[in-house]
CSV table of C-alpha atoms and ligand atoms in Angstrom, one decimal:
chain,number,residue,atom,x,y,z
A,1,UNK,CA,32.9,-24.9,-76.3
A,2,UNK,CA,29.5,-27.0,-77.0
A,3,UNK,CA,30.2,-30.3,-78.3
A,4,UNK,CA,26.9,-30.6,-80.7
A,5,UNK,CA,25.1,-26.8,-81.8
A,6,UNK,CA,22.5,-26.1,-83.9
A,7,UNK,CA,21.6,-23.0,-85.0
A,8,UNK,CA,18.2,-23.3,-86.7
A,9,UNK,CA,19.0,-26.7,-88.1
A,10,UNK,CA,16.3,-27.5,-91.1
A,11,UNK,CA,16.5,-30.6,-92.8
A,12,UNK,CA,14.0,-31.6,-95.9
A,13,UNK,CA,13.1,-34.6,-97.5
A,14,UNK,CA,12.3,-34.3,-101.0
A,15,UNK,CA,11.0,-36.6,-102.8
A,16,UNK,CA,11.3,-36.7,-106.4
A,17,UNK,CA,8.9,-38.7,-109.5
A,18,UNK,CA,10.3,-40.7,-112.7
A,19,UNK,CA,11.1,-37.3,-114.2
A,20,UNK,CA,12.9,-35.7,-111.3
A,21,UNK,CA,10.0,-33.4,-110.6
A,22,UNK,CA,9.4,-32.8,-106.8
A,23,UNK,CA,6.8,-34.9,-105.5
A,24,UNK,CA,6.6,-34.3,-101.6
A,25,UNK,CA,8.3,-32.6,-99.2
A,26,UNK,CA,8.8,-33.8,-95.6
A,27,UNK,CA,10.6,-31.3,-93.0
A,28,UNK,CA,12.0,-33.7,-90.4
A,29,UNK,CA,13.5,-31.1,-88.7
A,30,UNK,CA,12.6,-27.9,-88.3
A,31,UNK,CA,14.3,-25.3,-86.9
A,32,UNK,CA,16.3,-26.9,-84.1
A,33,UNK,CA,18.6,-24.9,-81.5
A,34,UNK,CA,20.2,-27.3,-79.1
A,35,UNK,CA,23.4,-27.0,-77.9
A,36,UNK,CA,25.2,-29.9,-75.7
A,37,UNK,CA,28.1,-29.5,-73.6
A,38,UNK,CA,31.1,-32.3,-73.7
A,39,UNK,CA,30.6,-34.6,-70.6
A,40,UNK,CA,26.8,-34.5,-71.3
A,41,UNK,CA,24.9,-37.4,-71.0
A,42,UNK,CA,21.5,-36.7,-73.4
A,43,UNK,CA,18.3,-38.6,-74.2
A,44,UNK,CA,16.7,-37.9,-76.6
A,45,UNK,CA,12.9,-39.3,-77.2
A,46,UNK,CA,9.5,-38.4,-79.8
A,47,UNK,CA,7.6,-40.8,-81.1
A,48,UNK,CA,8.1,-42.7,-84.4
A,49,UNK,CA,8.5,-39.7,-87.1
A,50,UNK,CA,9.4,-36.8,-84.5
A,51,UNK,CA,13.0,-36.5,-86.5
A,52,UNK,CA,15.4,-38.2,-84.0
A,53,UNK,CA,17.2,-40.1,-86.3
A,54,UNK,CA,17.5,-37.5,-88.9
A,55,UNK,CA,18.8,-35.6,-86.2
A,56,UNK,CA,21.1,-38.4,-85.5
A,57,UNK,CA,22.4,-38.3,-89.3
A,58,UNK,CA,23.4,-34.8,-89.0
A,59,UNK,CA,25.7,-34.8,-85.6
A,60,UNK,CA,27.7,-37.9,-87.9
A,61,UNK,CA,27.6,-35.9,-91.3
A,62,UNK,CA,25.6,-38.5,-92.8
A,63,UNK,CA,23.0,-35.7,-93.7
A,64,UNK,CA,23.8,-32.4,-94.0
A,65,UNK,CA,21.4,-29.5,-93.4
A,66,UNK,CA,19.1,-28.0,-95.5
A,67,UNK,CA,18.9,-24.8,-93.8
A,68,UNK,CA,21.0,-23.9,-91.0
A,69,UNK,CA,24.4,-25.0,-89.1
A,70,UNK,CA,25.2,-28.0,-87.1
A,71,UNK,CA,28.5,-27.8,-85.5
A,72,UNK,CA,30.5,-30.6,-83.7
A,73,UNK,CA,33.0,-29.5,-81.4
A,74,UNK,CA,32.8,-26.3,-83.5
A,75,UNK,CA,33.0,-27.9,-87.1
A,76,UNK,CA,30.6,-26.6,-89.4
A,77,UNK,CA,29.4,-30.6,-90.5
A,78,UNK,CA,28.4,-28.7,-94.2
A,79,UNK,CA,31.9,-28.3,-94.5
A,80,UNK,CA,33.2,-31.6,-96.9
A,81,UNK,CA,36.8,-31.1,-95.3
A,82,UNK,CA,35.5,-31.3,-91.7
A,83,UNK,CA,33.5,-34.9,-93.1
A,84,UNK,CA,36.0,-37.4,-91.4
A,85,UNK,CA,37.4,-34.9,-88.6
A,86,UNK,CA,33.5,-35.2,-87.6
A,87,UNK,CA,32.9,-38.5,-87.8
A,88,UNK,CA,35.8,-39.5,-86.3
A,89,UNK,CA,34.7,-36.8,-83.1
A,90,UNK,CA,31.3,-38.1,-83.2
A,91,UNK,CA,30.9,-42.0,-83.8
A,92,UNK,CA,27.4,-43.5,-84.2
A,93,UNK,CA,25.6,-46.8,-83.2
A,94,UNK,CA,22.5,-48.5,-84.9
A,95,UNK,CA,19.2,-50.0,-83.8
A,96,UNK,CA,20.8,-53.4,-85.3
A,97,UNK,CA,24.0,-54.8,-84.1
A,98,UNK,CA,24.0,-57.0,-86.9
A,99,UNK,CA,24.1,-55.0,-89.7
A,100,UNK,CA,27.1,-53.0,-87.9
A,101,UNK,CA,29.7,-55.9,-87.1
A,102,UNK,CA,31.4,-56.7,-90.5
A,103,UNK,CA,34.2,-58.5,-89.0
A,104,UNK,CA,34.7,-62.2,-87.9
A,105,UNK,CA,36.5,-62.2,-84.6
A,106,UNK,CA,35.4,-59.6,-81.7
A,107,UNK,CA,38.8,-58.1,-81.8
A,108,UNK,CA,39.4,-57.6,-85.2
A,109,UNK,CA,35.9,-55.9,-85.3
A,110,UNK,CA,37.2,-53.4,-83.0
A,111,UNK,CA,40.1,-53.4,-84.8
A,112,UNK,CA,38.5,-52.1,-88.0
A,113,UNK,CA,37.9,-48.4,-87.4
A,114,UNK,CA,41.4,-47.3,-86.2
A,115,UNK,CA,43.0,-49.2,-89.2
A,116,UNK,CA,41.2,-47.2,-90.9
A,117,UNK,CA,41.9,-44.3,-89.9
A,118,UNK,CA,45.3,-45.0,-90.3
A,119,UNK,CA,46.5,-45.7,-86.7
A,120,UNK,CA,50.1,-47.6,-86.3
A,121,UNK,CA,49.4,-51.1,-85.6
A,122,UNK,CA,50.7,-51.0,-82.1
A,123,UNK,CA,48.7,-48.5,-80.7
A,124,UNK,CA,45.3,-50.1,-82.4
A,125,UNK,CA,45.8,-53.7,-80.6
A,126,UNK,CA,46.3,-50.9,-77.3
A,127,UNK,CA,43.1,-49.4,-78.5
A,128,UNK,CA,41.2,-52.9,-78.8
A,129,UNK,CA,42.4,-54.1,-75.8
A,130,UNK,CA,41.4,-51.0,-73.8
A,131,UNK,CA,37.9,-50.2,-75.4
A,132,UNK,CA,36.8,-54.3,-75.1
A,133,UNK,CA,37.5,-53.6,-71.2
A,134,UNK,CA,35.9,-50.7,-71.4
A,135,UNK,CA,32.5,-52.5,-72.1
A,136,UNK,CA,33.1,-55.4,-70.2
A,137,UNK,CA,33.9,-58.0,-73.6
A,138,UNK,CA,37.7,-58.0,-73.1
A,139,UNK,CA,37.0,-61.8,-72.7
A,140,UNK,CA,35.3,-62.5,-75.2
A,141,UNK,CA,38.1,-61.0,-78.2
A,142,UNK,CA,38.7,-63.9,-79.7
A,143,UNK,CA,34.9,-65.0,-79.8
A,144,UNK,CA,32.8,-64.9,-83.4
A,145,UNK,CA,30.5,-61.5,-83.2
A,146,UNK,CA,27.7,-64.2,-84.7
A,147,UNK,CA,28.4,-66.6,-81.5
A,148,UNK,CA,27.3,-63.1,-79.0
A,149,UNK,CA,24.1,-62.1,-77.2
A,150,UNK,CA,22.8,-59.1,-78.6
A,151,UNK,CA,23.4,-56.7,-76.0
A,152,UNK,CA,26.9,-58.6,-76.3
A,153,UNK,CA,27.2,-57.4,-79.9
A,154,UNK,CA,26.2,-54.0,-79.2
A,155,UNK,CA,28.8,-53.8,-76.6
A,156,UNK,CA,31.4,-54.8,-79.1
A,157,UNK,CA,30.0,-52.4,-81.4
A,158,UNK,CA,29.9,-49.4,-79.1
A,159,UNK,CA,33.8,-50.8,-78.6
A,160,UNK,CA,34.7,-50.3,-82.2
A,161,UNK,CA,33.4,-46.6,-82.2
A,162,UNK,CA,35.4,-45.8,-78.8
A,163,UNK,CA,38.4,-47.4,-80.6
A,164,UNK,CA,38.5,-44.1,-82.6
A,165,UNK,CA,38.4,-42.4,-79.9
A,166,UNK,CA,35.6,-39.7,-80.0
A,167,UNK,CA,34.3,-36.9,-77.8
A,168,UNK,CA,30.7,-37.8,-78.6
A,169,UNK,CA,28.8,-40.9,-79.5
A,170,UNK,CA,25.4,-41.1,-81.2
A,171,UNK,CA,23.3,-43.6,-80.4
A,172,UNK,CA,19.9,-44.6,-82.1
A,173,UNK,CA,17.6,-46.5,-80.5
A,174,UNK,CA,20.7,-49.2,-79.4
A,175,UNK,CA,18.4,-51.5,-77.0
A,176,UNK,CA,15.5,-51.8,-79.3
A,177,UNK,CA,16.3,-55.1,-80.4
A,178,UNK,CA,17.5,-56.5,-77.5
A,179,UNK,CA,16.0,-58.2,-74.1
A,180,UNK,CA,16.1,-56.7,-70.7
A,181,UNK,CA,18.9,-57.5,-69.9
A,182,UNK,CA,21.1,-56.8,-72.7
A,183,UNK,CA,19.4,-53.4,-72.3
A,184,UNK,CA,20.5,-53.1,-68.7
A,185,UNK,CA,24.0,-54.0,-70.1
A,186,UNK,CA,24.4,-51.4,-73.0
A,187,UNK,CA,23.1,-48.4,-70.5
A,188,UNK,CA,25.3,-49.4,-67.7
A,189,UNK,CA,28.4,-49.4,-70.5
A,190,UNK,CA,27.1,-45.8,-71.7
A,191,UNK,CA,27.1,-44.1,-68.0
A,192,UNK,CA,30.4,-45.3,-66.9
A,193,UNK,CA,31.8,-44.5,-70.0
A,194,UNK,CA,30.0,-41.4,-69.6
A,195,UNK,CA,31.7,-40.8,-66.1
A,196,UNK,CA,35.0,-42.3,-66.8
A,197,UNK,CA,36.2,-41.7,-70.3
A,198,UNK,CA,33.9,-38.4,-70.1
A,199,UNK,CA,32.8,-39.1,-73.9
A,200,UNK,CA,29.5,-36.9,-74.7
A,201,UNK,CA,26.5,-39.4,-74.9
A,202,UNK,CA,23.6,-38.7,-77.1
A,203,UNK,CA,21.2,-41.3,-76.4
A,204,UNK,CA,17.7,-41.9,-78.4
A,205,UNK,CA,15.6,-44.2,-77.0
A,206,UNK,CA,11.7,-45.2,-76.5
A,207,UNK,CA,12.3,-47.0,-73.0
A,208,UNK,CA,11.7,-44.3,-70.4
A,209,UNK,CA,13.2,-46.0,-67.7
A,210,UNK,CA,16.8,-45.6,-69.9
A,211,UNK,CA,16.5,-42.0,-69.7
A,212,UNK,CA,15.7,-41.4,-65.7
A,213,UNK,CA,19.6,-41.2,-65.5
A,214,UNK,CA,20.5,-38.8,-67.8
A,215,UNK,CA,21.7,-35.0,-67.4
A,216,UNK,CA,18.9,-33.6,-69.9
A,217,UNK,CA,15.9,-34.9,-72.2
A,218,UNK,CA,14.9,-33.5,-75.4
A,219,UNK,CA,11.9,-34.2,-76.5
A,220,UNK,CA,11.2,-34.1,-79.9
A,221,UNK,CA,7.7,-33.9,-82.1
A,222,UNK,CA,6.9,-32.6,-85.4
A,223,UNK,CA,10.7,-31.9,-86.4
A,224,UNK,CA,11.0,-29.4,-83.8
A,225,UNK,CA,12.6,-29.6,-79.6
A,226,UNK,CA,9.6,-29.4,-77.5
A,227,UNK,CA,10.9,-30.1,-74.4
A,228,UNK,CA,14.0,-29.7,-72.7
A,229,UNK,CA,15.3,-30.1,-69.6
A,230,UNK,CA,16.6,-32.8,-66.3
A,231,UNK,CA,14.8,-36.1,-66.5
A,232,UNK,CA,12.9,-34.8,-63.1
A,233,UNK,CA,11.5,-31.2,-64.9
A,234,UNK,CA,10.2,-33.6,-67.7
A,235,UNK,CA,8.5,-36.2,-66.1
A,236,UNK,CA,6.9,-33.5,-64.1
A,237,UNK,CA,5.0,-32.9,-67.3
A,238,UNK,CA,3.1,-36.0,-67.6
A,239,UNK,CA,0.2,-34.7,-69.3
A,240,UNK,CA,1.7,-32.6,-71.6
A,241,UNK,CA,4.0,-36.6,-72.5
A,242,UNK,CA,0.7,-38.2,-72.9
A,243,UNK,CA,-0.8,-35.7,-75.3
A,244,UNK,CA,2.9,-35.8,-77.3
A,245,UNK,CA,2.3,-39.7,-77.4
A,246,UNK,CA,5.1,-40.5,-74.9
A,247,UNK,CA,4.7,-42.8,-71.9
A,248,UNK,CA,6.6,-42.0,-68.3
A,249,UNK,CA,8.4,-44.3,-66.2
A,250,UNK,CA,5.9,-46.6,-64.6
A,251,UNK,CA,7.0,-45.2,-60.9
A,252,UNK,CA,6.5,-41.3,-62.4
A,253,UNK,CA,2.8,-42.3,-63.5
A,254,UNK,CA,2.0,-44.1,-60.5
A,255,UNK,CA,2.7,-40.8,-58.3
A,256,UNK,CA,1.3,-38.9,-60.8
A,257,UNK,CA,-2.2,-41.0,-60.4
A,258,UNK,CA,-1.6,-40.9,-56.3
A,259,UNK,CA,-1.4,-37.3,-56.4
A,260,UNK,CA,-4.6,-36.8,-58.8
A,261,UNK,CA,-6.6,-38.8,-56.1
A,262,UNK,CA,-5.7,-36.2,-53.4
A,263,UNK,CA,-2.3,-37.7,-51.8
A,264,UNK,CA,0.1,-35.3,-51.0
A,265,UNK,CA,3.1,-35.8,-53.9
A,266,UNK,CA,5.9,-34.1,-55.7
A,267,UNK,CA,6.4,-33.8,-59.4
A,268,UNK,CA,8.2,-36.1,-61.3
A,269,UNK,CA,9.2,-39.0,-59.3
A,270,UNK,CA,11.4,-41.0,-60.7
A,271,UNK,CA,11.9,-43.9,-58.6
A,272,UNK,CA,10.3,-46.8,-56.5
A,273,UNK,CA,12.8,-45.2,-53.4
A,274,UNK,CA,11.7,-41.7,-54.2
A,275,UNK,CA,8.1,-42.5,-53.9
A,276,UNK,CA,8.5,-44.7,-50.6
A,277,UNK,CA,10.3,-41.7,-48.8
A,278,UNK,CA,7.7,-39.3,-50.2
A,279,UNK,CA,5.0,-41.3,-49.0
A,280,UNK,CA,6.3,-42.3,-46.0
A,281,UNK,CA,6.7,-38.0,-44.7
B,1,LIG,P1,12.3,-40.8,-85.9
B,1,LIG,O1,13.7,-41.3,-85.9
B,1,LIG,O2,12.0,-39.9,-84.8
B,1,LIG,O3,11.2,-41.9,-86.0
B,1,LIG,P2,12.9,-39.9,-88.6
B,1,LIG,O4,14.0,-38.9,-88.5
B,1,LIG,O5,13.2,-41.2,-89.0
B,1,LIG,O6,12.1,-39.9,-87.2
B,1,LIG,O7,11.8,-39.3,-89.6
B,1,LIG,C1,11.4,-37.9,-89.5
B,1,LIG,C2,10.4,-37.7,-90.7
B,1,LIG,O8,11.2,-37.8,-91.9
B,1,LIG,C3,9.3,-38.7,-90.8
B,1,LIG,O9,8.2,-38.0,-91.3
B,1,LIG,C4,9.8,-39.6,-91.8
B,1,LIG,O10,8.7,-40.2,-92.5
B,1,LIG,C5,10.6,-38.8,-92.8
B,1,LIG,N1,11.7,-39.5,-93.4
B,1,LIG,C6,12.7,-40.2,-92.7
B,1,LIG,N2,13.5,-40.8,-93.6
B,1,LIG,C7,13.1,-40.4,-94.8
B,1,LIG,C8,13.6,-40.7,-96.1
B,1,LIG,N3,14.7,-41.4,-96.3
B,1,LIG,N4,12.9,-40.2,-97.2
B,1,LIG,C9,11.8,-39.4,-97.0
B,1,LIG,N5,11.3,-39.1,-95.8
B,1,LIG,C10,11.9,-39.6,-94.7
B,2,LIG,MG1,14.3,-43.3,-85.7
């Protein structure tokens, strides 16, 4: 069974003036039919407006469609008593760490979403203990979240959403406020946890080079999937990136410009190796 499927998904703003009259209406997404098997790991990219995080609201029943069905591991999301059976299947992470720790020590920040959920106490401090190793902050559990890096805090974050266990985790632009290499950090957490724990990652992101990795890309614009497929049948598409006002990795454009100039190239390189070997035949 898919872990996220949409079937037509349609979501409208509408905006409303002092008298409750509709003002404006803004489709942010449009007819979507994706479907995402568990084990997945997805990117997601569009530029600013393309719908990605409305899209992201829906897979954690924070929005609910307007037209259309979104199912998580087969809950219909429009359904209010599916709400915390698919929230707790699908957990979500924010651009800003900081306005996603509430609590004061790293553990008890981890600690938070199992409690409530009503987990024995035993089995939550299990939980903590397991999900801060998973992302590498298991020494820092009795640290302040305030004291952390933020790649750090995002770590500890993506911790307290695996401490409810879930198949799937959403996450919305998760690097964009952090340096290099608290970037480098969170992605690495995401693929082995990814490979290990198999949870279902749905990744949205503006950095291409985040995406290279990943099993398939959707690329969104306008509300609607434009693209889809591996990270390789995507970048072979540079134009068509460039007109949807997307960049490429740097690598991917650089063979893309060798091969315009007559050198003998495949599609959609994706990395400094790849394009050494290719030149080097
Ligand atoms: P992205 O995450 O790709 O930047 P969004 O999902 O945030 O895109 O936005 C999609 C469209 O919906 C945009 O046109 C945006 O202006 C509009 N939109 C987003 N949030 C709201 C909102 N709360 N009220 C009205 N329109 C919104
Ligand atoms: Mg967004």
């Amino acid at each position: 069974m898919s872990i996220v499927k949409t079937d037509n998904l349609t979501f409208e703003y509408i905006r409303r003036d002092e008298d409750e009259n509709v003002s404006g209406i803004t489709t942010a997404i449009d007819k979507v039919n994706i479907d995402i098997a568990p084990g997945q790991f997805i990117a997601i990219l569009g530029h600013n407006g393309s719908g990605k995080s409305t899209l992201a609201k829906h897979i954690n029943a924070l929005l609910t469609p307007t037209e259309g069905t979104l199912f998580v591991d087969g809950m219909d999301t429009s359904d209010d008593k599916n709400l915390l059976k698919v929230r707790q299947t699908a957990g979500m992470v924010f651009q800003n760490p900081d306005n996603q720790i509430i609590g004061t020590v790293v553990d008890e920040e981890v600690a938070f979403g199992p409690e409530n959920l009503g987990v024995p106490s035993e089995e939550i401090w299990q939980r903590v203990e397991k999900c801060l190793k998973d992302v590498n902050m298991y020494a820092f559990k009795d640290a302040s979240p305030n004291k952390l890096s933020g790649g750090q805090k995002q770590r500890v974050a993506i911790a307290g959403v695996l401490a409810m266990k879930p198949k799937c985790i959403v996450l919305d632009e998760p690097t964009a406020m952090l340096d290099p290499m608290g970037r480098k950090e969170v992605i690495e957490t995401l693929h082995e946890l990814n490979k290990k724990e198999n949870v279902t990652i749905i990744l949205i992101t503006h950095y291409m080079k985040e995406v290279v990795d990943a099993d398939k890309i959707f690329v969104m614009d306008s509300g609607k999937v434009v693209m889809e497929g591996t990270p390789r049948e995507i970048f072979s598409h540079v134009e068509e990136l460039k007109a949807l006002r997307l960049d490429v990795p740097q690598v991917t454009e650089l063979a893309f410009e060798l091969r315009k100039s007559g050198i003998r190239l495949p599609l959609g390189i994706l990395s400094i190796d790849e394009l050494v070997k290719a030149l080097c035949q």
